[in-house]
CSV table of C-alpha atoms and ligand atoms in Angstrom, one decimal:
chain,number,residue,atom,x,y,z
A,243,MET,CA,0.1,-0.8,-0.1
A,244,TYR,CA,2.8,2.7,0.7
A,245,TRP,CA,4.6,2.1,-2.2
A,246,GLN,CA,1.7,3.9,-4.0
A,247,SER,CA,2.1,6.5,-1.8
A,248,LEU,CA,5.6,7.0,-2.1
A,249,LEU,CA,5.1,7.6,-5.5
A,250,VAL,CA,2.8,10.5,-4.7
A,251,LEU,CA,5.8,11.1,-2.2
A,252,ALA,CA,7.6,12.7,-4.6
A,253,LEU,CA,5.1,15.4,-5.7
A,254,ALA,CA,5.3,16.9,-2.0
A,255,ALA,CA,8.1,18.0,-0.9
A,256,PRO,CA,9.8,16.6,2.9
A,257,SER,CA,11.3,19.2,5.5
A,258,ARG,CA,13.9,16.2,6.4
A,259,ALA,CA,15.4,13.1,4.3
A,260,ILE,CA,13.7,9.8,3.8
A,261,VAL,CA,16.0,7.5,3.3
A,262,ARG,CA,15.5,4.5,0.7
A,263,PHE,CA,18.4,3.1,-1.1
A,264,HIS,CA,20.4,-0.4,-2.0
A,265,CYS,CA,23.2,-2.6,-0.4
A,266,SER,CA,24.2,-5.0,-2.8
A,267,GLN,CA,26.1,-8.1,-1.7
A,268,LEU,CA,29.3,-7.7,0.5
A,269,VAL,CA,29.8,-12.0,1.6
A,270,ARG,CA,27.4,-15.2,2.1
A,271,GLU,CA,29.1,-17.4,5.3
A,272,ARG,CA,28.8,-18.3,8.2
A,273,LEU,CA,29.6,-15.9,10.4
A,274,ASP,CA,28.5,-13.5,13.0
A,275,PRO,CA,30.5,-10.9,14.9
A,276,LEU,CA,26.9,-9.5,16.4
A,277,VAL,CA,26.2,-12.2,18.4
A,278,GLU,CA,28.8,-14.7,18.1
A,279,PRO,CA,31.7,-12.9,17.9
A,280,GLY,CA,35.0,-14.4,17.0
A,281,ALA,CA,33.3,-18.0,16.2
A,282,ASN,CA,33.8,-19.1,12.3
A,283,PRO,CA,32.4,-20.8,11.7
A,284,SER,CA,28.9,-19.2,13.5
A,285,ALA,CA,26.0,-22.0,14.1
A,286,HIS,CA,24.3,-19.8,10.7
A,287,VAL,CA,24.5,-18.1,7.5
A,288,HIS,CA,24.0,-14.9,7.1
A,289,GLN,CA,23.1,-13.1,3.6
A,290,ILE,CA,25.7,-9.3,5.0
A,291,VAL,CA,26.1,-6.2,3.2
A,292,GLY,CA,27.8,-3.0,3.8
A,293,GLY,CA,31.4,-1.8,4.1
A,294,ASN,CA,34.1,-4.4,3.4
A,295,SER,CA,36.0,-4.2,7.0
A,296,PHE,CA,32.9,-6.7,7.8
A,297,ASN,CA,34.9,-9.9,9.6
A,298,ALA,CA,34.7,-12.6,12.5
A,299,THR,CA,35.6,-10.6,15.5
A,300,MET,CA,34.6,-6.9,15.1
A,301,GLU,CA,35.6,-6.2,18.7
A,302,PRO,CA,34.0,-3.6,20.3
A,303,GLY,CA,35.2,-0.3,21.1
A,304,LYS,CA,37.5,-0.8,17.6
A,305,ASP,CA,36.7,1.5,15.6
A,306,MET,CA,35.7,-1.4,12.3
A,307,PRO,CA,33.7,-0.3,9.6
A,308,GLY,CA,36.1,3.2,9.4
A,309,GLU,CA,39.1,0.1,8.3
A,310,SER,CA,36.7,0.0,5.0
A,311,THR,CA,38.2,0.8,2.1
A,312,CYS,CA,34.6,0.3,-0.3
A,313,THR,CA,31.4,-0.1,0.8
A,314,THR,CA,27.9,-2.1,-0.9
A,315,CYS,CA,26.1,0.4,-0.5
A,316,THR,CA,24.8,3.4,-2.8
A,317,PHE,CA,26.0,6.3,0.2
A,318,ALA,CA,30.1,5.8,-0.4
A,319,ASP,CA,29.8,7.1,3.0
A,320,ASP,CA,27.9,4.5,4.7
A,321,PHE,CA,29.8,1.6,6.3
A,322,SER,CA,27.0,-0.4,7.9
A,323,ASN,CA,27.2,-4.1,8.1
A,324,TYR,CA,23.7,-5.0,8.1
A,325,TRP,CA,22.8,-8.3,7.9
A,326,THR,CA,20.0,-11.1,7.7
A,327,ALA,CA,20.0,-15.1,7.8
A,328,ILE,CA,19.1,-17.0,4.4
A,329,MET,CA,16.2,-18.1,3.0
A,330,TYR,CA,16.2,-21.8,1.5
A,331,PHE,CA,14.0,-24.8,-0.3
A,332,ARG,CA,13.4,-28.3,0.4
A,333,ALA,CA,12.8,-30.1,-1.9
A,334,LYS,CA,10.1,-33.0,-1.6
A,335,ASN,CA,13.8,-35.3,-0.9
A,336,GLY,CA,14.5,-33.9,1.9
A,337,THR,CA,17.6,-31.7,0.1
A,338,TYR,CA,17.9,-28.1,1.0
A,339,LYS,CA,19.0,-25.2,-1.8
A,340,ARG,CA,19.4,-21.8,-1.4
A,341,VAL,CA,16.6,-19.0,-2.0
A,342,PRO,CA,18.9,-16.5,-4.4
A,343,ASN,CA,17.8,-12.8,-2.6
A,344,ILE,CA,17.9,-10.2,-5.8
A,345,GLY,CA,18.0,-6.1,-6.6
A,346,ASN,CA,14.4,-4.0,-5.3
A,347,ASN,CA,12.5,-2.0,-7.8
A,348,GLN,CA,15.4,0.5,-8.9
A,349,PHE,CA,17.5,-1.8,-7.9
A,350,GLU,CA,17.1,-5.2,-10.0
A,351,LYS,CA,21.1,-4.8,-11.9
A,352,ALA,CA,22.3,-5.1,-8.0
A,353,ASN,CA,24.1,-8.5,-6.5
A,354,GLY,CA,21.2,-9.4,-4.7
A,355,GLY,CA,21.9,-7.6,-1.4
A,356,LEU,CA,19.2,-5.7,0.7
A,357,THR,CA,17.2,-2.1,0.3
A,358,ILE,CA,17.7,-0.4,3.8
A,359,TYR,CA,16.0,2.8,4.9
A,360,TYR,CA,16.0,5.4,7.2
A,361,MET,CA,12.5,7.4,8.2
A,362,GLN,CA,11.9,10.1,10.8
A,363,ASP,CA,8.4,9.8,9.9
A,364,ALA,CA,5.8,6.8,8.9
A,365,ILE,CA,6.7,5.8,5.5
A,366,TYR,CA,3.2,7.0,4.0
A,367,ASP,CA,4.1,10.0,5.8
A,368,GLN,CA,4.7,12.7,2.6
A,369,ASN,CA,6.1,15.7,4.7
A,370,GLN,CA,8.9,13.9,6.6
A,371,LYS,CA,9.3,16.7,9.9
A,372,SER,CA,10.6,14.5,13.4
A,373,ASN,CA,13.8,15.0,14.2
A,374,VAL,CA,16.1,11.7,14.7
A,375,THR,CA,19.3,11.1,16.5
A,376,ALA,CA,22.0,9.2,14.2
A,377,PHE,CA,23.6,6.3,15.8
A,378,LYS,CA,26.9,6.9,17.3
A,379,PRO,CA,29.8,5.1,16.2
A,380,GLY,CA,30.5,1.2,17.9
A,381,PHE,CA,26.9,1.4,18.1
A,382,ARG,CA,24.8,-2.1,17.5
A,383,MET,CA,21.8,-3.8,17.5
A,384,PHE,CA,19.4,-6.7,17.2
A,385,ILE,CA,16.1,-8.0,16.4
A,386,GLY,CA,14.2,-11.0,16.9
A,387,ASP,CA,14.5,-14.8,18.2
A,388,VAL,CA,16.0,-17.7,16.6
A,389,HIS,CA,14.5,-19.6,18.6
A,390,ALA,CA,11.1,-18.1,18.5
A,391,ARG,CA,8.7,-21.0,16.8
A,392,THR,CA,5.0,-19.8,17.4
A,393,LEU,CA,3.3,-16.3,16.8
A,394,ALA,CA,2.9,-16.0,20.8
A,395,GLU,CA,6.6,-15.8,20.8
A,396,ALA,CA,7.2,-14.0,17.6
A,397,SER,CA,4.5,-10.7,19.0
A,398,ARG,CA,7.4,-10.0,21.3
A,399,TYR,CA,9.2,-8.3,17.8
A,400,ARG,CA,6.9,-6.0,16.1
A,401,TYR,CA,7.1,-5.8,12.2
A,402,LEU,CA,9.8,-8.2,11.3
A,403,THR,CA,7.4,-9.6,8.2
A,404,TYR,CA,6.0,-11.1,4.9
A,405,THR,CA,4.8,-10.7,1.7
A,406,CYS,CA,4.0,-12.8,-1.5
A,407,LEU,CA,4.5,-11.4,-4.2
A,408,ASP,CA,1.9,-11.6,-7.3
A,409,THR,CA,3.3,-8.1,-8.7
A,410,TRP,CA,6.7,-7.0,-8.6
A,411,THR,CA,5.5,-3.7,-6.4
A,412,GLN,CA,3.2,-5.1,-4.3
A,413,ARG,CA,3.7,-3.8,-0.6
A,414,SER,CA,0.9,-5.7,1.4
A,415,PRO,CA,-0.6,-7.9,2.9
A,416,GLU,CA,2.4,-8.4,5.8
A,417,MET,CA,2.2,-11.4,7.3
A,418,ILE,CA,4.8,-12.7,10.1
A,419,ALA,CA,4.9,-16.2,9.0
A,420,PHE,CA,5.8,-17.4,6.2
A,421,PRO,CA,3.0,-17.6,2.8
A,422,GLN,CA,1.1,-21.3,3.1
A,423,ARG,CA,1.1,-20.6,-1.1
A,424,LYS,CA,3.4,-20.0,-3.9
A,425,CYS,CA,3.6,-16.4,-4.8
A,426,LYS,CA,4.2,-15.3,-8.1
A,427,GLU,CA,7.0,-13.2,-7.7
A,428,GLY,CA,8.6,-14.4,-4.8
A,429,ILE,CA,9.2,-13.2,-1.2
A,430,MET,CA,9.8,-10.1,0.2
A,431,THR,CA,10.6,-9.9,4.1
A,432,THR,CA,10.7,-6.1,5.8
A,433,LEU,CA,12.3,-6.0,9.3
A,434,ARG,CA,11.7,-3.0,11.0
A,435,PHE,CA,14.1,-2.2,14.2
A,436,PRO,CA,13.1,-0.3,17.0
A,437,THR,CA,13.8,3.1,17.4
A,438,CYS,CA,13.7,4.2,21.3
A,439,TRP,CA,17.3,4.1,22.2
A,440,ASP,CA,18.6,4.6,26.2
A,441,GLY,CA,21.0,7.4,25.1
A,442,LYS,CA,24.4,5.7,27.3
A,443,ASN,CA,24.6,2.2,25.8
A,444,LEU,CA,26.2,1.5,21.7
A,445,ASP,CA,24.7,-1.9,22.5
A,446,SER,CA,23.0,-4.6,24.9
A,447,PRO,CA,24.1,-8.5,26.3
A,448,ASP,CA,21.0,-9.5,24.6
A,449,HIS,CA,22.0,-6.5,21.9
A,450,MET,CA,18.5,-5.6,22.7
A,451,SER,CA,17.8,-3.4,25.6
A,452,HIS,CA,19.6,-0.9,25.2
A,453,MET,CA,16.8,-0.2,22.6
A,454,SER,CA,12.8,-0.4,22.8
A,455,TYR,CA,9.6,0.5,20.9
A,456,PRO,CA,8.0,3.2,20.8
A,457,GLU,CA,5.8,3.0,25.1
A,458,THR,CA,2.4,3.6,23.7
A,459,GLY,CA,1.3,3.9,20.3
A,460,THR,CA,3.6,3.6,17.1
A,461,PHE,CA,6.7,5.1,15.9
A,462,GLU,CA,4.5,5.9,12.9
A,463,SER,CA,2.0,7.5,14.5
A,464,GLY,CA,4.4,9.4,16.3
A,465,GLY,CA,4.0,7.4,20.1
A,466,PRO,CA,6.5,8.7,22.5
A,467,CYS,CA,9.7,7.2,23.2
A,468,PRO,CA,9.8,6.1,27.2
A,469,ALA,CA,11.4,7.5,29.9
A,470,THR,CA,14.6,4.5,29.9
A,471,HIS,CA,14.6,4.9,26.2
A,472,PRO,CA,14.4,8.6,25.8
A,473,VAL,CA,16.4,8.5,22.5
A,474,ARG,CA,14.2,9.0,19.5
A,475,THR,CA,16.8,7.6,16.3
A,476,ALA,CA,15.2,6.8,12.5
A,477,GLN,CA,13.6,3.9,12.1
A,478,VAL,CA,15.8,1.4,10.2
A,479,MET,CA,14.4,-0.9,8.2
A,480,PHE,CA,15.6,-3.8,5.9
A,481,GLU,CA,13.9,-5.5,2.4
A,482,VAL,CA,14.6,-8.5,1.0
A,483,LEU,CA,13.9,-10.1,-2.2
A,484,TRP,CA,13.8,-13.7,-1.9
A,485,ASP,CA,13.0,-14.8,-5.4
A,486,THR,CA,11.1,-18.5,-5.6
A,487,LYS,CA,10.4,-18.7,-8.8
A,488,GLN,CA,12.2,-21.4,-10.0
A,489,PHE,CA,11.1,-23.6,-6.5
A,490,ASN,CA,7.9,-23.1,-7.8
A,491,GLU,CA,8.3,-24.9,-10.8
A,492,LEU,CA,9.4,-28.2,-8.5
A,493,GLU,CA,6.4,-30.7,-6.1
A,494,TRP,CA,6.1,-29.0,-3.0
A,495,PRO,CA,5.7,-31.6,0.2
A,496,ALA,CA,2.6,-33.4,0.4
A,497,ASP,CA,1.3,-32.7,3.2
A,498,GLY,CA,0.8,-29.3,2.1
A,499,ARG,CA,2.8,-27.0,4.4
A,500,ASN,CA,5.7,-24.5,2.8
A,501,PRO,CA,8.8,-25.4,2.0
A,502,PHE,CA,10.1,-22.4,2.8
A,503,VAL,CA,13.3,-23.1,6.0
A,504,TRP,CA,15.2,-20.6,7.3
A,505,SER,CA,19.4,-21.5,7.6
A,506,PHE,CA,18.8,-22.8,11.4
A,507,GLY,CA,16.1,-24.7,10.7
A,508,ASP,CA,13.1,-22.6,11.5
A,509,ALA,CA,9.7,-23.0,9.0
A,510,THR,CA,7.2,-21.6,10.3
A,511,GLY,CA,8.9,-18.5,9.7
A,512,TYR,CA,8.3,-16.0,13.2
A,513,ALA,CA,12.0,-16.8,14.5
A,514,ASN,CA,13.3,-13.9,10.8
A,515,HIS,CA,15.7,-11.9,12.7
A,516,ALA,CA,18.1,-8.6,11.9
A,517,ASP,CA,21.1,-7.6,12.7
A,518,TYR,CA,22.6,-3.5,12.6
A,519,VAL,CA,26.4,-3.0,12.9
A,520,PHE,CA,26.6,0.8,12.9
A,521,GLY,CA,29.4,2.4,10.2
A,522,TRP,CA,28.5,5.8,8.7
A,523,LYS,CA,31.2,8.0,8.2
A,524,GLU,CA,32.0,10.8,11.5
A,525,ASP,CA,28.5,12.4,11.5
A,526,SER,CA,26.9,11.6,8.0
A,527,LEU,CA,24.0,10.3,8.6
A,528,GLN,CA,23.1,12.6,10.5
A,529,LYS,CA,23.5,15.3,8.0
A,530,VAL,CA,21.3,13.5,5.2
A,531,LEU,CA,18.8,12.7,7.8
A,532,ASP,CA,18.9,17.0,8.0
A,533,SER,CA,18.2,17.2,4.8
A,534,PRO,CA,15.5,17.6,2.9
A,535,CYS,CA,16.7,15.2,0.6
A,536,TYR,CA,14.5,11.6,-1.3
A,537,PHE,CA,15.6,8.5,-1.1
A,538,TYR,CA,18.9,8.8,-2.8
A,539,THR,CA,17.6,10.2,-6.0
A,540,ASN,CA,18.9,13.9,-5.2
A,541,CYS,CA,21.2,13.4,-2.3
A,542,SER,CA,24.2,14.3,-3.8
A,543,GLU,CA,22.9,17.6,-4.6
A,544,TYR,CA,23.3,18.1,-0.5
A,545,GLY,CA,26.7,17.1,-0.8
A,546,HIS,CA,26.6,13.5,-0.1
A,547,LYS,CA,28.6,10.7,-1.8
A,548,LEU,CA,26.1,7.9,-3.5
A,549,GLN,CA,28.1,5.4,-5.8
A,550,SER,CA,26.6,3.6,-8.8
A,551,VAL,CA,25.3,0.2,-9.0
A,552,ASP,CA,28.2,-1.8,-10.2
A,553,ASP,CA,30.6,0.5,-7.7
A,554,MET,CA,29.0,-1.2,-5.1
A,555,ASN,CA,29.0,-4.7,-7.0
A,556,LYS,CA,32.4,-4.5,-7.0
A,557,CYS,CA,33.2,-4.4,-3.2
A,558,ALA,CA,32.0,-7.7,-2.5
A,559,GLN,CA,34.3,-10.3,0.2
A,560,LYS,CA,35.6,-13.3,-0.5
A,561,PRO,CA,34.3,-15.6,2.2
A,562,VAL,CA,36.8,-17.2,4.7
A,563,VAL,CA,34.7,-19.8,6.1
A,564,GLY,CA,35.2,-22.6,3.1
A,565,GLU,CA,31.7,-24.6,3.0
A,566,ASP,CA,29.3,-25.2,0.2
A,567,ILE,CA,25.8,-22.9,1.1
A,568,ASP,CA,24.9,-23.6,-2.6
A,569,GLY,CA,24.6,-26.8,-3.6
A,570,TRP,CA,21.7,-29.1,-3.0
A,571,LEU,CA,22.7,-29.9,0.8
A,572,ASP,CA,21.4,-32.7,2.6
A,573,ALA,CA,21.6,-30.5,5.7
A,574,LEU,CA,21.9,-27.0,6.0
A,575,PRO,CA,24.9,-25.5,6.4
A,576,GLY,CA,26.1,-26.1,10.3
A,577,GLY,CA,23.8,-29.2,10.4
A,578,TYR,CA,20.0,-28.1,10.8
A,579,HIS,CA,17.6,-29.6,8.7
A,580,SER,CA,13.6,-27.9,9.2
A,581,GLN,CA,11.0,-27.5,11.9
A,582,TYR,CA,7.7,-26.8,11.5
A,583,GLY,CA,7.7,-25.6,15.4
A,584,PRO,CA,5.2,-27.6,18.6
A,585,ALA,CA,1.7,-26.4,16.7
A,586,SER,CA,1.9,-29.6,14.0
A,587,GLY,CA,5.8,-31.0,15.4
B,44,LIG,C1,15.0,16.7,-3.8
B,44,LIG,O1,13.1,15.9,-4.0
B,44,LIG,C2,12.5,16.2,-2.5
B,44,LIG,C3,11.3,15.4,-3.0
B,44,LIG,O2,10.6,15.7,-4.9
B,44,LIG,C4,12.3,17.6,-2.6
B,44,LIG,O3,11.4,18.1,-1.9
B,44,LIG,C5,13.6,18.2,-3.1
B,44,LIG,O4,13.4,20.3,-2.8
B,44,LIG,C6,14.2,18.2,-4.4
B,44,LIG,N1,16.0,18.5,-3.8
B,44,LIG,C7,16.4,18.9,-4.3
B,44,LIG,C8,17.6,20.7,-5.0
B,44,LIG,O5,15.9,18.8,-5.5
B,45,LIG,C1,38.8,-8.0,11.7
B,45,LIG,O1,39.3,-6.8,12.0
B,45,LIG,C2,40.5,-6.5,12.4
B,45,LIG,C3,40.5,-5.0,12.1
B,45,LIG,O2,41.3,-4.3,10.7
B,45,LIG,C4,41.5,-6.9,12.8
B,45,LIG,O3,42.2,-6.2,14.4
B,45,LIG,C5,41.1,-8.4,13.7
B,45,LIG,O4,42.1,-9.2,13.9
B,45,LIG,C6,40.6,-8.7,12.4
B,45,LIG,N1,39.2,-10.6,12.7
B,45,LIG,C7,39.8,-10.7,11.7
B,45,LIG,C8,39.2,-12.0,12.2
B,45,LIG,O5,40.0,-11.0,11.3
B,46,LIG,C1,16.4,-33.7,-4.9
B,46,LIG,O1,15.4,-33.0,-5.3
B,46,LIG,C2,16.0,-32.0,-6.4
B,46,LIG,C3,15.2,-31.3,-6.5
B,46,LIG,O2,14.3,-31.7,-7.7
B,46,LIG,C4,16.8,-32.0,-7.4
B,46,LIG,O3,17.4,-31.1,-7.9
B,46,LIG,C5,17.8,-33.1,-6.7
B,46,LIG,O4,19.0,-33.9,-7.0
B,46,LIG,C6,17.0,-34.5,-5.6
B,46,LIG,N1,18.6,-34.7,-4.9
B,46,LIG,C7,18.7,-36.4,-4.9
B,46,LIG,C8,19.7,-36.7,-4.1
B,46,LIG,O5,17.4,-36.6,-5.2
B,47,LIG,C1,14.2,20.1,14.2
B,47,LIG,O1,15.2,20.0,14.1
B,47,LIG,C2,15.4,22.3,13.3
B,47,LIG,C3,16.9,22.6,13.9
B,47,LIG,O2,17.3,21.7,13.1
B,47,LIG,C4,14.7,23.8,14.0
B,47,LIG,O3,14.6,23.7,13.0
B,47,LIG,C5,12.9,21.9,14.2
B,47,LIG,O4,11.5,23.6,14.5
B,47,LIG,C6,13.0,21.3,14.6
B,47,LIG,N1,11.9,20.5,14.2
B,47,LIG,C7,10.6,19.8,15.4
B,47,LIG,C8,9.3,18.9,14.3
B,47,LIG,O5,11.1,19.5,16.2
C-alpha cells in the first residue's frame, strides 16, 4: 500500500530526508560478529552487506567500519554492516537449496543484497518533519528471536514481516509467518528495528535491551519513547526480495506445508531476525537525515556522496568460511534441518 503513496510523495516536499537505498551483497557465509563474535564458522549462514572490513570479530571499541576501503551501499560514506539469515527451499526428497535474493525495485542490477531505509516519520507520511538522532560510532543492535517457533513468541517483536508477491511492486498484506502458498514473483521480508535508544549504551548483552519500541502507539503514529529509552532514533528498515520463482516449478511437500526454511531451521517464519552494526563515516548519517533529500535520488545535491550499482557490486568480499552453501544440500550449513514448531510437530 505504501509503495503507491511513495510515488505520490515525489510531489510533496519533505523538510527532512526519507532515505531509501540499496546495498549489494558483500558476502554470504557463516559469520556473526554481533551474536557470536570470533566464531569461525558461526552457527548459521547469513547474507551480509555494507563495508568491506566486516569480519568474524569486529571488536566493539575498535572503529571496524572505519577500516573499510569500500562499501556495497549506495551512500559511499555508509560503511555499516547489515545482515539477515538466508532462506532455503526444502525439496520433496529432503535436500535443501539456497533461495537467491535479488536487487529490489529500482536496483535490479544489484548483485543481491538488501534495500535499506532510514525514516524520521511513517514511510507513507508525505512530509517527514520529525527530528531524529543518528546512531553513534560503535552502535549495534539486533531484533528478533532465533528460537521463536510460535505466534506468541514472535509477537514480542513488531514488524518482522513477509509479503507474498504476486506482482513485483506489491507491498501488502504483511504477514508474520512464511506464506503458505506459491507466490508468483517471490517473497519479500521486511525487518524494522526499534526506534528508542537509552542514550548511553552502544550495545547490550542481548543486543536489544538498549533499544525499545515507543511506550504507547507506534513509531508511525509518533508514539513517545519511554523514559528509560528517551532518544528517538531513525527507524532502520530492511527489505529483502527472495526469488522463489524457480521453486514454484518443483514439487512441494505432499503434506501441503510451506517448503521454505531459514538457514537455522525455522520453517514457521516466526524466527525472522536482523542485525545492524552502525558505520556511517563521521556525522554523515545525521547530515543526510537533516537534509530534505528523497530516497537517494537527489541526495547528491545536498553534498552526500553516492556510488553506482556497478561500484557497489565491485566491493564484494571473498568468503573466509570454506563450505558449500549453494548446492543441493543434505542438511543446512551447520547441520540444521527444518522445524515446523510445536503445533505441527
Ligand atoms: C529532492 O526531492 C524532494 C522530494 O521530491 C524535494 O522536496 C526536494 O526539494 C528535492 N531537492 C532538490 C535539490 O531537488
Ligand atoms: C578483523 O579486523 C580487525 C581490524 O582490521 C582486526 O584487528 C581483526 O584481527 C580482524 N579479525 C579477523 C578474525 O580477521
Ligand atoms: C532432490 O530434488 C531436487 C529437486 O527436484 C533435485 O534437483 C535433486 O537432484 C534431488 N536430489 C537427490 C539426491 O535425489
Ligand atoms: C528540528 O530541528 C530544527 C533545527 O535543526 C528546528 O528548526 C525544527 O523546528 C525542529 N523540528 C521539530 C519538529 O522539532
